[in-house]
Amino acid sequence: MDLNTLTLLAGERSTTRGLNYFNEGRVGSLTISGDQVVALVEGREPYSVTLTITESTLEGECSCPASGHSEFCKHCVAVALAWEHEKRAPNWLVSHLKRLKKEQLIEHLVRQIMADEDLANKWQRRITTTKLKK
């Protein structure tokens, strides 16, 4: 997701403000499910943002007042930037993980998840939701 694409969607002012929101850490944790990304963004109050991402389109919905006259507000820009940032794994990490056996990967993942109660709860909700959909 480059700034030129976001500027086309949101306009220059909203893109600049969304970039500032992202850099200030105003985007809460992302929930990614299929082609959708959901997050809360701290503005004057917390705003709920949902992005729908396909190969050819990026659509945004936000609970802020500006969304009434704009399809892609500064909060949508901030979430798009956070999503793009989260997707990028450093090459050194990817290279290392590719060398590990499946059992080693599972062991490391379980250890990391169980060391963080919030993360363990997110995984449990994700797994429960997936089971309910089937």
mmCIF file of N, CA and C in Angstrom:
data_model
loop_
_atom_site.group_PDB
_atom_site.id
_atom_site.type_symbol
_atom_site.label_atom_id
_atom_site.label_comp_id
_atom_site.label_asym_id
_atom_site.label_seq_id
_atom_site.Cartn_x
_atom_site.Cartn_y
_atom_site.Cartn_z
ATOM 1 N N MET A 1 0.853 -1.164 0.000
ATOM 2 C CA MET A 1 0.000 0.000 0.000
ATOM 3 C C MET A 1 0.899 1.227 0.000
ATOM 4 N N ASP A 2 0.906 1.949 -1.100
ATOM 5 C CA ASP A 2 1.772 3.122 -1.141
ATOM 6 C C ASP A 2 0.958 4.391 -0.899
ATOM 7 N N LEU A 3 1.662 5.451 -0.554
ATOM 8 C CA LEU A 3 0.985 6.711 -0.239
ATOM 9 C C LEU A 3 0.263 7.298 -1.441
ATOM 10 N N ASN A 4 0.757 7.034 -2.663
ATOM 11 C CA ASN A 4 0.070 7.549 -3.851
ATOM 12 C C ASN A 4 -1.323 6.937 -3.976
ATOM 13 N N THR A 5 -1.440 5.638 -3.750
ATOM 14 C CA THR A 5 -2.741 4.965 -3.810
ATOM 15 C C THR A 5 -3.672 5.510 -2.736
ATOM 16 N N LEU A 6 -3.139 5.668 -1.531
ATOM 17 C CA LEU A 6 -3.963 6.196 -0.442
ATOM 18 C C LEU A 6 -4.383 7.638 -0.720
ATOM 19 N N THR A 7 -3.505 8.412 -1.341
ATOM 20 C CA THR A 7 -3.853 9.797 -1.683
ATOM 21 C C THR A 7 -4.971 9.838 -2.717
ATOM 22 N N LEU A 8 -4.946 8.917 -3.675
ATOM 23 C CA LEU A 8 -6.032 8.847 -4.652
ATOM 24 C C LEU A 8 -7.361 8.517 -3.981
ATOM 25 N N LEU A 9 -7.312 7.652 -2.981
ATOM 26 C CA LEU A 9 -8.536 7.250 -2.279
ATOM 27 C C LEU A 9 -9.037 8.308 -1.301
ATOM 28 N N ALA A 10 -8.116 8.921 -0.565
ATOM 29 C CA ALA A 10 -8.512 9.772 0.557
ATOM 30 C C ALA A 10 -8.269 11.259 0.335
ATOM 31 N N GLY A 11 -7.434 11.583 -0.626
ATOM 32 C CA GLY A 11 -7.041 12.977 -0.791
ATOM 33 C C GLY A 11 -5.770 13.245 -0.006
ATOM 34 N N GLU A 12 -5.098 14.315 -0.377
ATOM 35 C CA GLU A 12 -3.795 14.626 0.218
ATOM 36 C C GLU A 12 -3.891 14.937 1.706
ATOM 37 N N ARG A 13 -4.866 15.736 2.090
ATOM 38 C CA ARG A 13 -4.991 16.144 3.499
ATOM 39 C C ARG A 13 -5.268 14.946 4.404
ATOM 40 N N SER A 14 -6.230 14.106 4.017
ATOM 41 C CA SER A 14 -6.566 12.937 4.838
ATOM 42 C C SER A 14 -5.421 11.933 4.877
ATOM 43 N N THR A 15 -4.687 11.810 3.772
ATOM 44 C CA THR A 15 -3.546 10.895 3.749
ATOM 45 C C THR A 15 -2.461 11.377 4.708
ATOM 46 N N THR A 16 -2.166 12.662 4.691
ATOM 47 C CA THR A 16 -1.161 13.220 5.595
ATOM 48 C C THR A 16 -1.584 13.036 7.049
ATOM 49 N N ARG A 17 -2.843 13.320 7.332
ATOM 50 C CA ARG A 17 -3.330 13.182 8.712
ATOM 51 C C ARG A 17 -3.362 11.711 9.131
ATOM 52 N N GLY A 18 -3.745 10.815 8.212
ATOM 53 C CA GLY A 18 -3.744 9.390 8.511
ATOM 54 C C GLY A 18 -2.340 8.870 8.774
ATOM 55 N N LEU A 19 -1.369 9.357 8.005
ATOM 56 C CA LEU A 19 0.030 8.986 8.224
ATOM 57 C C LEU A 19 0.482 9.442 9.613
ATOM 58 N N ASN A 20 0.074 10.644 10.002
ATOM 59 C CA ASN A 20 0.403 11.136 11.341
ATOM 60 C C ASN A 20 -0.227 10.251 12.420
ATOM 61 N N TYR A 21 -1.486 9.884 12.235
ATOM 62 C CA TYR A 21 -2.163 9.003 13.199
ATOM 63 C C TYR A 21 -1.417 7.673 13.320
ATOM 64 N N PHE A 22 -1.016 7.106 12.191
ATOM 65 C CA PHE A 22 -0.271 5.849 12.209
ATOM 66 C C PHE A 22 1.047 6.027 12.956
ATOM 67 N N ASN A 23 1.805 7.078 12.615
ATOM 68 C CA ASN A 23 3.103 7.319 13.246
ATOM 69 C C ASN A 23 2.987 7.608 14.743
ATOM 70 N N GLU A 24 1.850 8.169 15.158
ATOM 71 C CA GLU A 24 1.619 8.470 16.574
ATOM 72 C C GLU A 24 1.135 7.245 17.348
ATOM 73 N N GLY A 25 0.930 6.134 16.665
ATOM 74 C CA GLY A 25 0.503 4.904 17.336
ATOM 75 C C GLY A 25 -0.967 4.895 17.734
ATOM 76 N N ARG A 26 -1.796 5.599 16.983
ATOM 77 C CA ARG A 26 -3.212 5.691 17.327
ATOM 78 C C ARG A 26 -4.051 4.504 16.850
ATOM 79 N N VAL A 27 -3.448 3.608 16.075
ATOM 80 C CA VAL A 27 -4.188 2.448 15.564
ATOM 81 C C VAL A 27 -4.036 1.306 16.565
ATOM 82 N N GLY A 28 -5.183 0.790 17.035
ATOM 83 C CA GLY A 28 -5.159 -0.359 17.940
ATOM 84 C C GLY A 28 -4.791 -1.617 17.175
ATOM 85 N N SER A 29 -4.814 -2.737 17.864
ATOM 86 C CA SER A 29 -4.424 -3.989 17.216
ATOM 87 C C SER A 29 -5.385 -4.317 16.076
ATOM 88 N N LEU A 30 -4.824 -4.897 15.040
ATOM 89 C CA LEU A 30 -5.591 -5.241 13.846
ATOM 90 C C LEU A 30 -6.175 -6.636 14.000
ATOM 91 N N THR A 31 -7.406 -6.787 13.523
ATOM 92 C CA THR A 31 -8.013 -8.107 13.402
ATOM 93 C C THR A 31 -8.172 -8.347 11.910
ATOM 94 N N ILE A 32 -7.496 -9.371 11.415
ATOM 95 C CA ILE A 32 -7.520 -9.666 9.984
ATOM 96 C C ILE A 32 -8.277 -10.961 9.785
ATOM 97 N N SER A 33 -9.308 -10.897 8.947
ATOM 98 C CA SER A 33 -10.129 -12.060 8.670
ATOM 99 C C SER A 33 -10.487 -12.069 7.188
ATOM 100 N N GLY A 34 -9.907 -13.015 6.473
ATOM 101 C CA GLY A 34 -10.160 -13.076 5.034
ATOM 102 C C GLY A 34 -9.682 -11.810 4.361
ATOM 103 N N ASP A 35 -10.602 -11.130 3.679
ATOM 104 C CA ASP A 35 -10.237 -9.910 2.957
ATOM 105 C C ASP A 35 -10.550 -8.642 3.750
ATOM 106 N N GLN A 36 -10.795 -8.787 5.055
ATOM 107 C CA GLN A 36 -11.125 -7.618 5.866
ATOM 108 C C GLN A 36 -10.120 -7.405 6.992
ATOM 109 N N VAL A 37 -9.882 -6.125 7.265
ATOM 110 C CA VAL A 37 -9.045 -5.701 8.379
ATOM 111 C C VAL A 37 -9.896 -4.771 9.228
ATOM 112 N N VAL A 38 -9.936 -5.032 10.527
ATOM 113 C CA VAL A 38 -10.734 -4.222 11.447
ATOM 114 C C VAL A 38 -9.821 -3.710 12.549
ATOM 115 N N ALA A 39 -10.007 -2.435 12.925
ATOM 116 C CA ALA A 39 -9.213 -1.854 14.018
ATOM 117 C C ALA A 39 -9.943 -0.639 14.578
ATOM 118 N N LEU A 40 -9.566 -0.281 15.795
ATOM 119 C CA LEU A 40 -10.007 0.975 16.385
ATOM 120 C C LEU A 40 -8.894 1.987 16.230
ATOM 121 N N VAL A 41 -9.285 3.229 15.917
ATOM 122 C CA VAL A 41 -8.310 4.316 15.791
ATOM 123 C C VAL A 41 -8.715 5.398 16.778
ATOM 124 N N GLU A 42 -7.751 5.842 17.583
ATOM 125 C CA GLU A 42 -8.012 6.890 18.563
ATOM 126 C C GLU A 42 -7.968 8.254 17.888
ATOM 127 N N GLY A 43 -9.115 8.884 17.806
ATOM 128 C CA GLY A 43 -9.226 10.260 17.325
ATOM 129 C C GLY A 43 -9.770 11.083 18.467
ATOM 130 N N ARG A 44 -10.758 11.928 18.189
ATOM 131 C CA ARG A 44 -11.431 12.619 19.294
ATOM 132 C C ARG A 44 -12.074 11.607 20.221
ATOM 133 N N GLU A 45 -12.435 10.489 19.644
ATOM 134 C CA GLU A 45 -12.947 9.325 20.363
ATOM 135 C C GLU A 45 -12.502 8.107 19.563
ATOM 136 N N PRO A 46 -12.680 6.901 20.084
ATOM 137 C CA PRO A 46 -12.280 5.728 19.295
ATOM 138 C C PRO A 46 -13.230 5.530 18.118
ATOM 139 N N TYR A 47 -12.666 5.361 16.933
ATOM 140 C CA TYR A 47 -13.461 5.118 15.735
ATOM 141 C C TYR A 47 -13.163 3.716 15.217
ATOM 142 N N SER A 48 -14.228 3.036 14.826
ATOM 143 C CA SER A 48 -14.106 1.677 14.300
ATOM 144 C C SER A 48 -13.922 1.739 12.791
ATOM 145 N N VAL A 49 -12.879 1.075 12.308
ATOM 146 C CA VAL A 49 -12.552 1.086 10.880
ATOM 147 C C VAL A 49 -12.561 -0.349 10.359
ATOM 148 N N THR A 50 -13.190 -0.537 9.219
ATOM 149 C CA THR A 50 -13.149 -1.821 8.517
ATOM 150 C C THR A 50 -12.671 -1.562 7.101
ATOM 151 N N LEU A 51 -11.591 -2.235 6.720
ATOM 152 C CA LEU A 51 -11.105 -2.162 5.345
ATOM 153 C C LEU A 51 -11.404 -3.484 4.667
ATOM 154 N N THR A 52 -11.863 -3.412 3.439
ATOM 155 C CA THR A 52 -12.047 -4.608 2.625
ATOM 156 C C THR A 52 -11.041 -4.519 1.492
ATOM 157 N N ILE A 53 -10.207 -5.544 1.412
ATOM 158 C CA ILE A 53 -9.075 -5.520 0.494
ATOM 159 C C ILE A 53 -9.183 -6.702 -0.454
ATOM 160 N N THR A 54 -9.170 -6.397 -1.755
ATOM 161 C CA THR A 54 -9.108 -7.448 -2.767
ATOM 162 C C THR A 54 -7.906 -7.142 -3.656
ATOM 163 N N GLU A 55 -7.688 -7.961 -4.658
ATOM 164 C CA GLU A 55 -6.546 -7.721 -5.545
ATOM 165 C C GLU A 55 -6.637 -6.383 -6.260
ATOM 166 N N SER A 56 -7.859 -5.938 -6.550
ATOM 167 C CA SER A 56 -7.997 -4.718 -7.354
ATOM 168 C C SER A 56 -8.642 -3.545 -6.624
ATOM 169 N N THR A 57 -9.151 -3.751 -5.394
ATOM 170 C CA THR A 57 -9.828 -2.649 -4.712
ATOM 171 C C THR A 57 -9.461 -2.590 -3.241
ATOM 172 N N LEU A 58 -9.629 -1.409 -2.694
ATOM 173 C CA LEU A 58 -9.482 -1.170 -1.265
ATOM 174 C C LEU A 58 -10.640 -0.260 -0.873
ATOM 175 N N GLU A 59 -11.511 -0.767 -0.011
ATOM 176 C CA GLU A 59 -12.659 0.019 0.430
ATOM 177 C C GLU A 59 -12.593 0.186 1.930
ATOM 178 N N GLY A 60 -13.025 1.341 2.406
ATOM 179 C CA GLY A 60 -12.980 1.621 3.828
ATOM 180 C C GLY A 60 -14.317 2.062 4.375
ATOM 181 N N GLU A 61 -14.583 1.647 5.601
ATOM 182 C CA GLU A 61 -15.746 2.106 6.356
ATOM 183 C C GLU A 61 -15.246 2.559 7.715
ATOM 184 N N CYS A 62 -15.766 3.684 8.177
ATOM 185 C CA CYS A 62 -15.335 4.212 9.464
ATOM 186 C C CYS A 62 -16.541 4.787 10.191
ATOM 187 N N SER A 63 -16.511 4.736 11.517
ATOM 188 C CA SER A 63 -17.620 5.258 12.310
ATOM 189 C C SER A 63 -17.501 6.755 12.573
ATOM 190 N N CYS A 64 -16.489 7.410 12.009
ATOM 191 C CA CYS A 64 -16.303 8.841 12.249
ATOM 192 C C CYS A 64 -17.293 9.675 11.427
ATOM 193 N N PRO A 65 -17.519 10.915 11.847
ATOM 194 C CA PRO A 65 -18.436 11.792 11.110
ATOM 195 C C PRO A 65 -17.999 12.068 9.671
ATOM 196 N N ALA A 66 -16.708 12.102 9.403
ATOM 197 C CA ALA A 66 -16.212 12.401 8.056
ATOM 198 C C ALA A 66 -16.570 11.311 7.059
ATOM 199 N N SER A 67 -16.831 10.112 7.531
ATOM 200 C CA SER A 67 -17.159 9.012 6.622
ATOM 201 C C SER A 67 -18.471 9.241 5.881
ATOM 202 N N GLY A 68 -19.305 10.141 6.400
ATOM 203 C CA GLY A 68 -20.563 10.433 5.727
ATOM 204 C C GLY A 68 -20.369 11.067 4.365
ATOM 205 N N HIS A 69 -19.261 11.785 4.173
ATOM 206 C CA HIS A 69 -19.015 12.458 2.890
ATOM 207 C C HIS A 69 -17.724 12.006 2.224
ATOM 208 N N SER A 70 -17.058 11.030 2.815
ATOM 209 C CA SER A 70 -15.809 10.542 2.238
ATOM 210 C C SER A 70 -15.758 9.033 2.396
ATOM 211 N N GLU A 71 -15.413 8.339 1.322
ATOM 212 C CA GLU A 71 -15.351 6.883 1.391
ATOM 213 C C GLU A 71 -14.097 6.402 2.108
ATOM 214 N N PHE A 72 -13.069 7.236 2.170
ATOM 215 C CA PHE A 72 -11.801 6.816 2.744
ATOM 216 C C PHE A 72 -11.235 7.968 3.561
ATOM 217 N N CYS A 73 -11.468 7.938 4.868
ATOM 218 C CA CYS A 73 -11.047 9.032 5.750
ATOM 219 C C CYS A 73 -9.627 8.798 6.284
ATOM 220 N N LYS A 74 -9.147 9.731 7.105
ATOM 221 C CA LYS A 74 -7.802 9.624 7.682
ATOM 222 C C LYS A 74 -7.659 8.388 8.566
ATOM 223 N N HIS A 75 -8.747 7.960 9.205
ATOM 224 C CA HIS A 75 -8.693 6.766 10.048
ATOM 225 C C HIS A 75 -8.486 5.517 9.189
ATOM 226 N N CYS A 76 -9.136 5.482 8.017
ATOM 227 C CA CYS A 76 -8.934 4.375 7.076
ATOM 228 C C CYS A 76 -7.489 4.349 6.586
ATOM 229 N N VAL A 77 -6.943 5.524 6.318
ATOM 230 C CA VAL A 77 -5.541 5.616 5.884
ATOM 231 C C VAL A 77 -4.627 5.051 6.967
ATOM 232 N N ALA A 78 -4.856 5.439 8.220
ATOM 233 C CA ALA A 78 -4.017 4.978 9.322
ATOM 234 C C ALA A 78 -4.059 3.455 9.446
ATOM 235 N N VAL A 79 -5.251 2.867 9.307
ATOM 236 C CA VAL A 79 -5.386 1.411 9.401
ATOM 237 C C VAL A 79 -4.715 0.732 8.208
ATOM 238 N N ALA A 80 -4.866 1.294 7.024
ATOM 239 C CA ALA A 80 -4.216 0.718 5.838
ATOM 240 C C ALA A 80 -2.697 0.702 6.025
ATOM 241 N N LEU A 81 -2.143 1.771 6.561
ATOM 242 C CA LEU A 81 -0.697 1.830 6.807
ATOM 243 C C LEU A 81 -0.279 0.825 7.880
ATOM 244 N N ALA A 82 -1.081 0.685 8.922
ATOM 245 C CA ALA A 82 -0.774 -0.284 9.980
ATOM 246 C C ALA A 82 -0.814 -1.707 9.430
ATOM 247 N N TRP A 83 -1.800 -1.976 8.583
ATOM 248 C CA TRP A 83 -1.914 -3.311 7.978
ATOM 249 C C TRP A 83 -0.701 -3.602 7.099
ATOM 250 N N GLU A 84 -0.316 -2.638 6.305
ATOM 251 C CA GLU A 84 0.849 -2.798 5.433
ATOM 252 C C GLU A 84 2.114 -3.028 6.272
ATOM 253 N N HIS A 85 2.241 -2.267 7.348
ATOM 254 C CA HIS A 85 3.404 -2.403 8.224
ATOM 255 C C HIS A 85 3.437 -3.794 8.878
ATOM 256 N N GLU A 86 2.282 -4.279 9.303
ATOM 257 C CA GLU A 86 2.212 -5.577 9.978
ATOM 258 C C GLU A 86 2.522 -6.733 9.034
ATOM 259 N N LYS A 87 2.208 -6.570 7.752
ATOM 260 C CA LYS A 87 2.448 -7.641 6.777
ATOM 261 C C LYS A 87 3.926 -7.894 6.546
ATOM 262 N N ARG A 88 4.727 -6.876 6.757
ATOM 263 C CA ARG A 88 6.144 -6.988 6.436
ATOM 264 C C ARG A 88 6.907 -7.686 7.541
ATOM 265 N N ALA A 89 7.412 -8.832 7.234
ATOM 266 C CA ALA A 89 8.276 -9.535 8.182
ATOM 267 C C ALA A 89 9.708 -9.318 7.724
ATOM 268 N N PRO A 90 10.628 -9.098 8.655
ATOM 269 C CA PRO A 90 12.012 -8.886 8.253
ATOM 270 C C PRO A 90 12.601 -10.133 7.595
ATOM 271 N N ASN A 91 13.435 -9.915 6.600
ATOM 272 C CA ASN A 91 14.032 -11.025 5.846
ATOM 273 C C ASN A 91 14.798 -11.990 6.739
ATOM 274 N N TRP A 92 15.518 -11.476 7.740
ATOM 275 C CA TRP A 92 16.292 -12.357 8.606
ATOM 276 C C TRP A 92 15.387 -13.331 9.344
ATOM 277 N N LEU A 93 14.179 -12.851 9.730
ATOM 278 C CA LEU A 93 13.246 -13.716 10.447
ATOM 279 C C LEU A 93 12.642 -14.765 9.514
ATOM 280 N N VAL A 94 12.221 -14.329 8.344
ATOM 281 C CA VAL A 94 11.639 -15.263 7.372
ATOM 282 C C VAL A 94 12.655 -16.336 6.995
ATOM 283 N N SER A 95 13.890 -15.944 6.745
ATOM 284 C CA SER A 95 14.931 -16.905 6.387
ATOM 285 C C SER A 95 15.145 -17.930 7.496
ATOM 286 N N HIS A 96 15.207 -17.459 8.712
ATOM 287 C CA HIS A 96 15.402 -18.364 9.848
ATOM 288 C C HIS A 96 14.231 -19.339 9.985
ATOM 289 N N LEU A 97 13.009 -18.827 9.919
ATOM 290 C CA LEU A 97 11.833 -19.689 10.095
ATOM 291 C C LEU A 97 11.708 -20.728 8.983
ATOM 292 N N LYS A 98 12.116 -20.385 7.789
ATOM 293 C CA LYS A 98 12.057 -21.338 6.679
ATOM 294 C C LYS A 98 13.000 -22.517 6.889
ATOM 295 N N ARG A 99 14.054 -22.324 7.669
ATOM 296 C CA ARG A 99 15.008 -23.405 7.924
ATOM 297 C C ARG A 99 14.535 -24.363 9.020
ATOM 298 N N LEU A 100 13.544 -23.953 9.794
ATOM 299 C CA LEU A 100 13.067 -24.801 10.890
ATOM 300 C C LEU A 100 12.113 -25.882 10.391
ATOM 301 N N LYS A 101 12.078 -26.982 11.130
ATOM 302 C CA LYS A 101 11.123 -28.056 10.829
ATOM 303 C C LYS A 101 9.760 -27.658 11.378
ATOM 304 N N LYS A 102 8.720 -28.267 10.836
ATOM 305 C CA LYS A 102 7.347 -27.961 11.231
ATOM 306 C C LYS A 102 7.174 -28.081 12.752
ATOM 307 N N GLU A 103 7.697 -29.135 13.345
ATOM 308 C CA GLU A 103 7.553 -29.351 14.793
ATOM 309 C C GLU A 103 8.209 -28.225 15.588
ATOM 310 N N GLN A 104 9.356 -27.742 15.102
ATOM 311 C CA GLN A 104 10.051 -26.644 15.776
ATOM 312 C C GLN A 104 9.234 -25.352 15.683
ATOM 313 N N LEU A 105 8.649 -25.120 14.517
ATOM 314 C CA LEU A 105 7.816 -23.929 14.336
ATOM 315 C C LEU A 105 6.621 -23.954 15.286
ATOM 316 N N ILE A 106 5.969 -25.120 15.367
ATOM 317 C CA ILE A 106 4.812 -25.250 16.260
ATOM 318 C C ILE A 106 5.232 -25.008 17.704
ATOM 319 N N GLU A 107 6.349 -25.590 18.109
ATOM 320 C CA GLU A 107 6.841 -25.422 19.478
ATOM 321 C C GLU A 107 7.105 -23.948 19.792
ATOM 322 N N HIS A 108 7.788 -23.248 18.886
ATOM 323 C CA HIS A 108 8.079 -21.824 19.095
ATOM 324 C C HIS A 108 6.796 -20.995 19.139
ATOM 325 N N LEU A 109 5.875 -21.286 18.238
ATOM 326 C CA LEU A 109 4.617 -20.531 18.176
ATOM 327 C C LEU A 109 3.798 -20.723 19.445
ATOM 328 N N VAL A 110 3.666 -21.957 19.888
ATOM 329 C CA VAL A 110 2.909 -22.236 21.110
ATOM 330 C C VAL A 110 3.546 -21.525 22.296
ATOM 331 N N ARG A 111 4.860 -21.573 22.388
ATOM 332 C CA ARG A 111 5.563 -20.921 23.499
ATOM 333 C C ARG A 111 5.285 -19.412 23.495
ATOM 334 N N GLN A 112 5.365 -18.787 22.327
ATOM 335 C CA GLN A 112 5.120 -17.342 22.224
ATOM 336 C C GLN A 112 3.678 -16.990 22.561
ATOM 337 N N ILE A 113 2.743 -17.765 22.048
ATOM 338 C CA ILE A 113 1.323 -17.490 22.305
ATOM 339 C C ILE A 113 1.015 -17.632 23.788
ATOM 340 N N MET A 114 1.494 -18.674 24.405
ATOM 341 C CA MET A 114 1.168 -18.928 25.803
ATOM 342 C C MET A 114 1.891 -17.972 26.756
ATOM 343 N N ALA A 115 2.933 -17.310 26.296
ATOM 344 C CA ALA A 115 3.653 -16.343 27.125
ATOM 345 C C ALA A 115 2.933 -15.003 27.213
ATOM 346 N N ASP A 116 1.919 -14.815 26.383
ATOM 347 C CA ASP A 116 1.185 -13.548 26.324
ATOM 348 C C ASP A 116 -0.305 -13.847 26.433
ATOM 349 N N GLU A 117 -0.888 -13.534 27.594
ATOM 350 C CA GLU A 117 -2.286 -13.875 27.851
ATOM 351 C C GLU A 117 -3.236 -13.253 26.821
ATOM 352 N N ASP A 118 -2.999 -11.986 26.456
ATOM 353 C CA ASP A 118 -3.858 -11.337 25.448
ATOM 354 C C ASP A 118 -3.774 -12.063 24.111
ATOM 355 N N LEU A 119 -2.559 -12.421 23.723
ATOM 356 C CA LEU A 119 -2.375 -13.128 22.462
ATOM 357 C C LEU A 119 -3.046 -14.499 22.510
ATOM 358 N N ALA A 120 -2.921 -15.208 23.627
ATOM 359 C CA ALA A 120 -3.569 -16.512 23.772
ATOM 360 C C ALA A 120 -5.089 -16.377 23.655
ATOM 361 N N ASN A 121 -5.640 -15.328 24.267
ATOM 362 C CA ASN A 121 -7.094 -15.097 24.169
ATOM 363 C C ASN A 121 -7.521 -14.800 22.734
ATOM 364 N N LYS A 122 -6.723 -14.020 22.007
ATOM 365 C CA LYS A 122 -7.035 -13.720 20.602
ATOM 366 C C LYS A 122 -7.038 -14.998 19.774
ATOM 367 N N TRP A 123 -6.025 -15.845 19.995
ATOM 368 C CA TRP A 123 -5.976 -17.107 19.257
ATOM 369 C C TRP A 123 -7.177 -17.980 19.595
ATOM 370 N N GLN A 124 -7.537 -18.030 20.864
ATOM 371 C CA GLN A 124 -8.681 -18.849 21.262
ATOM 372 C C GLN A 124 -9.960 -18.342 20.601
ATOM 373 N N ARG A 125 -10.159 -17.019 20.582
ATOM 374 C CA ARG A 125 -11.352 -16.455 19.922
ATOM 375 C C ARG A 125 -11.335 -16.756 18.425
ATOM 376 N N ARG A 126 -10.177 -16.612 17.807
ATOM 377 C CA ARG A 126 -10.052 -16.865 16.369
ATOM 378 C C ARG A 126 -10.392 -18.322 16.050
ATOM 379 N N ILE A 127 -9.888 -19.240 16.855
ATOM 380 C CA ILE A 127 -10.133 -20.671 16.616
ATOM 381 C C ILE A 127 -11.596 -21.006 16.873
ATOM 382 N N THR A 128 -12.163 -20.459 17.933
ATOM 383 C CA THR A 128 -13.564 -20.701 18.245
ATOM 384 C C THR A 128 -14.462 -20.167 17.127
ATOM 385 N N THR A 129 -14.162 -18.957 16.647
ATOM 386 C CA THR A 129 -14.949 -18.355 15.564
ATOM 387 C C THR A 129 -14.850 -19.188 14.291
ATOM 388 N N THR A 130 -13.667 -19.672 13.983
ATOM 389 C CA THR A 130 -13.464 -20.493 12.779
ATOM 390 C C THR A 130 -14.266 -21.782 12.884
ATOM 391 N N LYS A 131 -14.269 -22.408 14.057
ATOM 392 C CA LYS A 131 -15.026 -23.645 14.254
ATOM 393 C C LYS A 131 -16.513 -23.407 14.099
ATOM 394 N N LEU A 132 -17.007 -22.259 14.584
ATOM 395 C CA LEU A 132 -18.435 -21.949 14.491
ATOM 396 C C LEU A 132 -18.880 -21.714 13.059
ATOM 397 N N LYS A 133 -17.989 -21.178 12.221
ATOM 398 C CA LYS A 133 -18.325 -20.895 10.829
ATOM 399 C C LYS A 133 -18.428 -22.158 10.000
ATOM 400 N N LYS A 134 -17.767 -23.236 10.423
ATOM 401 C CA LYS A 134 -17.747 -24.479 9.638
ATOM 402 C C LYS A 134 -19.008 -25.267 9.815
#
